[in-house]
Short mmCIF file of C-alpha atoms and ligand atoms in Angstrom, two decimals:
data_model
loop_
_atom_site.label_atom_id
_atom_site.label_comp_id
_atom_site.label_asym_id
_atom_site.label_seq_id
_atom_site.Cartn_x
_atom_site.Cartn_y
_atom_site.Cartn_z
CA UNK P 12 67.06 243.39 71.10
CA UNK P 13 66.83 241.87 67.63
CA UNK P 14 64.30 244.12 65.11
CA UNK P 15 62.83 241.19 63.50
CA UNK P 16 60.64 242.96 61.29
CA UNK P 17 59.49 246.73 61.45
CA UNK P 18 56.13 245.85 63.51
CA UNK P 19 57.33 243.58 65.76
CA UNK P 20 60.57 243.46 68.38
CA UNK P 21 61.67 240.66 70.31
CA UNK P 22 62.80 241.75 73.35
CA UNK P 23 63.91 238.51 75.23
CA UNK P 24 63.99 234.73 73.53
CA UNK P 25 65.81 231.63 75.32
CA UNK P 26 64.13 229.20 73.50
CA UNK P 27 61.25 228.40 75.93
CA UNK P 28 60.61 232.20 76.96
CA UNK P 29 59.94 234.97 74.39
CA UNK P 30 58.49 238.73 74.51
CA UNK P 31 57.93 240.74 71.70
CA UNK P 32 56.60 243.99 71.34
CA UNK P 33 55.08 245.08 68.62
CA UNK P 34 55.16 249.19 68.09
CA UNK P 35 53.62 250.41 65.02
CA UNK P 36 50.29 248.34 64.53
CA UNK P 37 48.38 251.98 65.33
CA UNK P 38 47.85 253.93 61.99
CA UNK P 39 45.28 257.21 61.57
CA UNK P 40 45.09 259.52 64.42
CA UNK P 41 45.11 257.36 67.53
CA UNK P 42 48.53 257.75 69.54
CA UNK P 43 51.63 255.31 68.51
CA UNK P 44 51.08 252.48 71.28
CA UNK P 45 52.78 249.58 71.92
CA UNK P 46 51.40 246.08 72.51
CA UNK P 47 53.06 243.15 74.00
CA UNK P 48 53.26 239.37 73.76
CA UNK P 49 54.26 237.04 76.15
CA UNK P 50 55.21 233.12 75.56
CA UNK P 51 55.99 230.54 77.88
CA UNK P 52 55.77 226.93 76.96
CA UNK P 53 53.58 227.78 74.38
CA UNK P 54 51.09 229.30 76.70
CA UNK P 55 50.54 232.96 76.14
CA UNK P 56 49.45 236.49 77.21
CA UNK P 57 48.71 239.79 75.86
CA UNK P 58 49.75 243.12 77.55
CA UNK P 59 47.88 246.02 76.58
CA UNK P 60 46.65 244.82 73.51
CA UNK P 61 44.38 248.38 73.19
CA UNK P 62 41.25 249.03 71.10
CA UNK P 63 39.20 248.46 67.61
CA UNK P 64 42.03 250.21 65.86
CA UNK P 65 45.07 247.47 67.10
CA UNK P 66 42.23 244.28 66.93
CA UNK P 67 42.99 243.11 63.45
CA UNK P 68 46.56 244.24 62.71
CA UNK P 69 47.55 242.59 66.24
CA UNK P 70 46.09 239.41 65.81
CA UNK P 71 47.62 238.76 62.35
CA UNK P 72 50.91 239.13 64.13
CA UNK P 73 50.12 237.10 67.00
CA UNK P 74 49.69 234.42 64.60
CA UNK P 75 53.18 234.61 63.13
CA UNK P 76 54.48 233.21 67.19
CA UNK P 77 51.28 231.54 68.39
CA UNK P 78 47.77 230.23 68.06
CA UNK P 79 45.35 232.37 69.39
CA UNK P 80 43.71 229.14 71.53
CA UNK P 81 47.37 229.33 73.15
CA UNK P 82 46.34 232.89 74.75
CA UNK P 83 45.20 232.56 78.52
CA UNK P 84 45.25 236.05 79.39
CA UNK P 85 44.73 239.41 78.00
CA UNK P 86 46.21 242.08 80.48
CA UNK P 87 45.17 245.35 81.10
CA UNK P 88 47.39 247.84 83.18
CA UNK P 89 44.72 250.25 83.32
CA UNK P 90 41.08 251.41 81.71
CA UNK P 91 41.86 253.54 78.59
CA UNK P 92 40.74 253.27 75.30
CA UNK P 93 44.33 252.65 73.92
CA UNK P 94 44.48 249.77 76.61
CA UNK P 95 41.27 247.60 76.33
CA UNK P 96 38.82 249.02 74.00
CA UNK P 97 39.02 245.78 72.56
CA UNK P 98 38.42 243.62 74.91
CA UNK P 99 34.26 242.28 73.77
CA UNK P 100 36.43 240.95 70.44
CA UNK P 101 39.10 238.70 72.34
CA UNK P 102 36.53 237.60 74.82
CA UNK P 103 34.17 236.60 71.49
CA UNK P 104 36.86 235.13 69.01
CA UNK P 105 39.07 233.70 72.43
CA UNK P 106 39.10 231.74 75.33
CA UNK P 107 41.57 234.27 76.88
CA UNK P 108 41.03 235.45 80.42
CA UNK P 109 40.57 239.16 80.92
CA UNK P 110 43.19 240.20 83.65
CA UNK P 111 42.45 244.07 85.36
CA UNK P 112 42.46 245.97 88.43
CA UNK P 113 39.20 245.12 90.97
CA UNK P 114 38.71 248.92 90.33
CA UNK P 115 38.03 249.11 86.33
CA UNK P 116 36.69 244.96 86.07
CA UNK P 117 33.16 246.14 86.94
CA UNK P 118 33.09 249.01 84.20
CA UNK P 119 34.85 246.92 81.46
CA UNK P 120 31.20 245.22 80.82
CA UNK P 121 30.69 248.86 79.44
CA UNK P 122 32.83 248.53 76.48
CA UNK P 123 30.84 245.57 75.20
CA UNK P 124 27.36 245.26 73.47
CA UNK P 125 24.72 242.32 72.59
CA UNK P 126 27.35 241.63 70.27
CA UNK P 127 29.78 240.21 73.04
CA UNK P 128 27.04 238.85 75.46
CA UNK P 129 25.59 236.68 72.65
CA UNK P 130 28.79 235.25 71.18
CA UNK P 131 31.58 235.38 73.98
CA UNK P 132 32.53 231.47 75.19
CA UNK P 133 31.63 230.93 78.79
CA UNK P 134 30.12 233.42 81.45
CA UNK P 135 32.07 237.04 81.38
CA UNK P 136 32.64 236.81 85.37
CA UNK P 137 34.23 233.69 85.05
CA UNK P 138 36.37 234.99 82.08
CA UNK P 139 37.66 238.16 84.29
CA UNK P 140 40.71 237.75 87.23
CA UNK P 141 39.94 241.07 88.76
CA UNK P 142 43.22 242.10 90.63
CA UNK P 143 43.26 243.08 94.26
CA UNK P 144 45.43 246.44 94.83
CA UNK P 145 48.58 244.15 96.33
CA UNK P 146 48.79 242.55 93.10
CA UNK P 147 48.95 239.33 92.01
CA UNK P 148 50.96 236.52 90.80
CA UNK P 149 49.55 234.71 87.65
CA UNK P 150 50.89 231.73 86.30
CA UNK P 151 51.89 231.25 82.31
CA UNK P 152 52.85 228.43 81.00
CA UNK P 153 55.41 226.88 83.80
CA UNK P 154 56.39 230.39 84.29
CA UNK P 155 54.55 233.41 86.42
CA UNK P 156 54.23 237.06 85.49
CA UNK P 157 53.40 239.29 88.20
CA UNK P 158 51.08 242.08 88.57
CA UNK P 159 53.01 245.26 90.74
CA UNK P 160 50.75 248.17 91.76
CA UNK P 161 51.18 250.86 89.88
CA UNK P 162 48.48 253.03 91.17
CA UNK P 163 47.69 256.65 90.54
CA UNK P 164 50.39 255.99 87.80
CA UNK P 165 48.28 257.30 85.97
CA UNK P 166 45.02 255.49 86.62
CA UNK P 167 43.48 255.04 90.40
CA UNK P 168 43.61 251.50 89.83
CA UNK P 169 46.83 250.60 87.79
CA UNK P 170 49.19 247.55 87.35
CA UNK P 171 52.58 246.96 85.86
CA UNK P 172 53.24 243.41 85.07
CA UNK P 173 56.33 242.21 86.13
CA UNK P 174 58.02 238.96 83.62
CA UNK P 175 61.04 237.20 86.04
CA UNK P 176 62.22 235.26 83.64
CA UNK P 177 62.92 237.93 81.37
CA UNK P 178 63.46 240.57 83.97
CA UNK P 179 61.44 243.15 81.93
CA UNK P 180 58.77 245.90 84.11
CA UNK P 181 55.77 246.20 81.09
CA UNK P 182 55.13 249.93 82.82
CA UNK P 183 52.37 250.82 81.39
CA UNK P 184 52.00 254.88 80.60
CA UNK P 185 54.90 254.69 83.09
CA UNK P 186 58.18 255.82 81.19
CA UNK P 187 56.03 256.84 77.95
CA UNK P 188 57.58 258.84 75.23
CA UNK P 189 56.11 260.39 72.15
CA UNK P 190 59.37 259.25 69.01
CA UNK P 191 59.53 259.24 65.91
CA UNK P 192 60.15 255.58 66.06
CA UNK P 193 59.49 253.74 68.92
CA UNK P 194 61.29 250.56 68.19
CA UNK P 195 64.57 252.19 68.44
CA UNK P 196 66.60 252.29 71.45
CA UNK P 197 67.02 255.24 73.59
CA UNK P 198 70.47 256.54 72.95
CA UNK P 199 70.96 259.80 75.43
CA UNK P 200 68.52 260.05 78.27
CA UNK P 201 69.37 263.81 78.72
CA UNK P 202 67.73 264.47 75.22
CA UNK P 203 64.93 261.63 75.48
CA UNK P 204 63.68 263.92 78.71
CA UNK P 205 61.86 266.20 76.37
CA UNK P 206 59.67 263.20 74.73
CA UNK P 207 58.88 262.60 78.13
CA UNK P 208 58.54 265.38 80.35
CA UNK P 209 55.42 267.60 79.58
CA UNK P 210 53.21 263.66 79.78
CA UNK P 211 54.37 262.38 82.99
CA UNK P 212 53.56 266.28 84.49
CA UNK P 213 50.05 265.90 84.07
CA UNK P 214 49.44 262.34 83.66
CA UNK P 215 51.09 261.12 86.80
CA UNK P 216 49.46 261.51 89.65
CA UNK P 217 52.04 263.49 92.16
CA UNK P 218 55.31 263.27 93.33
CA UNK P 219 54.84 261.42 96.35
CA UNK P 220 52.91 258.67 95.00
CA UNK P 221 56.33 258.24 92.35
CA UNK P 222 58.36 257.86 95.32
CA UNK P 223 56.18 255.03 96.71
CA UNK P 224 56.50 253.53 92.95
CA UNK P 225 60.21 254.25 92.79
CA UNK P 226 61.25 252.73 96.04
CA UNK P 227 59.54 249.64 94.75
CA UNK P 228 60.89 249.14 91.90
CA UNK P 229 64.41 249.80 92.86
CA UNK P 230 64.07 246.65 94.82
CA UNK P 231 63.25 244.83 91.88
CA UNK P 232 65.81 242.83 89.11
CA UNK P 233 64.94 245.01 86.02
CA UNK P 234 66.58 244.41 82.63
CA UNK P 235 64.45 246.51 80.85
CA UNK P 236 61.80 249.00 81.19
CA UNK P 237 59.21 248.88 78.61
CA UNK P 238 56.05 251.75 78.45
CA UNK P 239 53.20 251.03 76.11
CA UNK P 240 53.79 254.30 74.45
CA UNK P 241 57.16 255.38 72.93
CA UNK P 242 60.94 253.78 73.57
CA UNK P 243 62.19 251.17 76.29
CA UNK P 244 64.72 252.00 78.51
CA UNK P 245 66.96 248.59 77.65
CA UNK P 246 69.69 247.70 80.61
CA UNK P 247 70.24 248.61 84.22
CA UNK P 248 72.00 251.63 83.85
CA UNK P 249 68.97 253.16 81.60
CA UNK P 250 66.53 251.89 84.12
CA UNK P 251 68.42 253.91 86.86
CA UNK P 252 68.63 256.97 84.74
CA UNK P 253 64.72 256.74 84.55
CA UNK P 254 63.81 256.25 87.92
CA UNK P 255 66.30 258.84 88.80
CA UNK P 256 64.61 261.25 86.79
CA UNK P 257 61.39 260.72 87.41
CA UNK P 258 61.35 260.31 91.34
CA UNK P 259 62.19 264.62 91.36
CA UNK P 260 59.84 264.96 88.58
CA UNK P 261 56.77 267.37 90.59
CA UNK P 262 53.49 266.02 88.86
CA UNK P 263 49.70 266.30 88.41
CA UNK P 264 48.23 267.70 91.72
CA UNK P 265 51.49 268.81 92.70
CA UNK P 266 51.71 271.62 89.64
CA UNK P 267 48.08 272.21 90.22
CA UNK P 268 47.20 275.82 92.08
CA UNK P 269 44.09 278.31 91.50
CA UNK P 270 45.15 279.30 87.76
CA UNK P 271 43.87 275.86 87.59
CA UNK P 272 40.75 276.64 88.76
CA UNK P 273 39.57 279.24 87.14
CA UNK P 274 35.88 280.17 85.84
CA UNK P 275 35.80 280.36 82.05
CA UNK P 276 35.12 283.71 80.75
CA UNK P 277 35.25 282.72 77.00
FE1 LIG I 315 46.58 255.69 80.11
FE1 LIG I 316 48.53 254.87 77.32
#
């Protein structure tokens, strides 16, 4: 992974093929989140490109590796604000398609105003691929990513999308960390466990739904596991460590009991 320049990292270039992350373009108090950029024959998506705060700052570096009429697709794993907030401005200002689970498609209309239904090119339902909970596979450029459940993980309808060609997983809050610096690689998984741990316990959904996840991608070629918050786990061996970990991890409803569920008294 070369660290171009401190916003953005490119994680995988063969001349054709590139995806960069880009890790620091949140400032204030919204959560460090990362966005992602995929090229392929000059035709190009965004991952997770989240909201109002990311908009400017993200666009300014999609410019430094593409035109923004090169962008087919902006990519949502899942509904939250540090997701797609922003979604009205690159359906206004692009002629990207909006790519997001049949679950959240319908509410995404939400997020927009008279300000998006009077400018945006074309008809919104023809500018939204709302995925079906199998998944999908969309093609970029001569090139395909996929779209691999990744429900309850943490939102009821969630996607991971899959590149082949650079054999990266784009998890989603899957794998998240809170570092200092998120563009730097993860050097002992024992110790990175406690930027991880308390997050996954209440954001995942339960252990048994992990498995499901975890037995799936174990059949998968990963190079690299990349979360949109924190560090990537870069190389097989650091993939393994995190599925490992995470598939005994007890989670969300499964730490949940009547403490829980207690009236307030104050
Ligand atoms: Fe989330
Ligand atoms: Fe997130």
């Amino acid at each position: 992974m070369v660290a171009e320049r401190t916003t953005s990292q490119i994680l995988f270039d063969n001349g054709t093929h590139r995806c960069i992350r880009f890790s620091s373009l949140v400032h204030g108090e919204g959560v460090q989140a990362n966005q992602f950029l995929i090229i392929d024959q000059n035709r190009a998506a965004v991952i997770d490109p989240g909201g109002d705060l990311t908009y400017m700052p993200l666009t300014m570096e999609l410019n430094k590796y593409t035109r923004l009429e090169n962008l087919d697709y902006v990519m949502a794993s899942h509904q939250d604000p540090d997701i797609i907030t922003s979604m009205p401005r690159w359906l206004v200002y692009t002629s990207a398609k909006v790519v997001a689970s049949k679950l959240w498609a319908r509410f995404l209309p939400h997020l927009s105003s008279n300000f998006m239904s009077d400018r945006m090119k074309g008809n919104w339902l023809d500018r939204l691929i709302e995925l079906p909970d199998a998944g999908q596979v969309i093609p970029l450029g001569q090139s395909t990513i996929i779209a691999v459940p990744g429900h309850f993980l943490h939102s009821v309808g969630n996607f991971q999308f899959y590149d082949p060609v650079a054999k990266i997983l784009f998890s989603g809050d899957m794998g998240a960390s809170m570092v200092e610096d998120a563009a730097l690689p993860i050097d002992n998984f024992t110790h990175h466990i406690a930027n991880m741990k308390g997050f996954h316990q209440r954001y995942m959904c339960s252990n048994r739904v992990v498995r499901l996840w975890v037995n799936m991608v174990r059949q998968m070629d990963i190079e690299m596991l990349v979360p949109q918050h924190g560090a990537a786990f870069i190389g097989k061996e650091q993939v393994e460590q995190f599925l490992d970990w995470i598939e005994n991890l007890a989670c969300g409803i499964d730490l949940m009991d009547e403490s829980n569920f207690s009236y307030p008294v104050k």
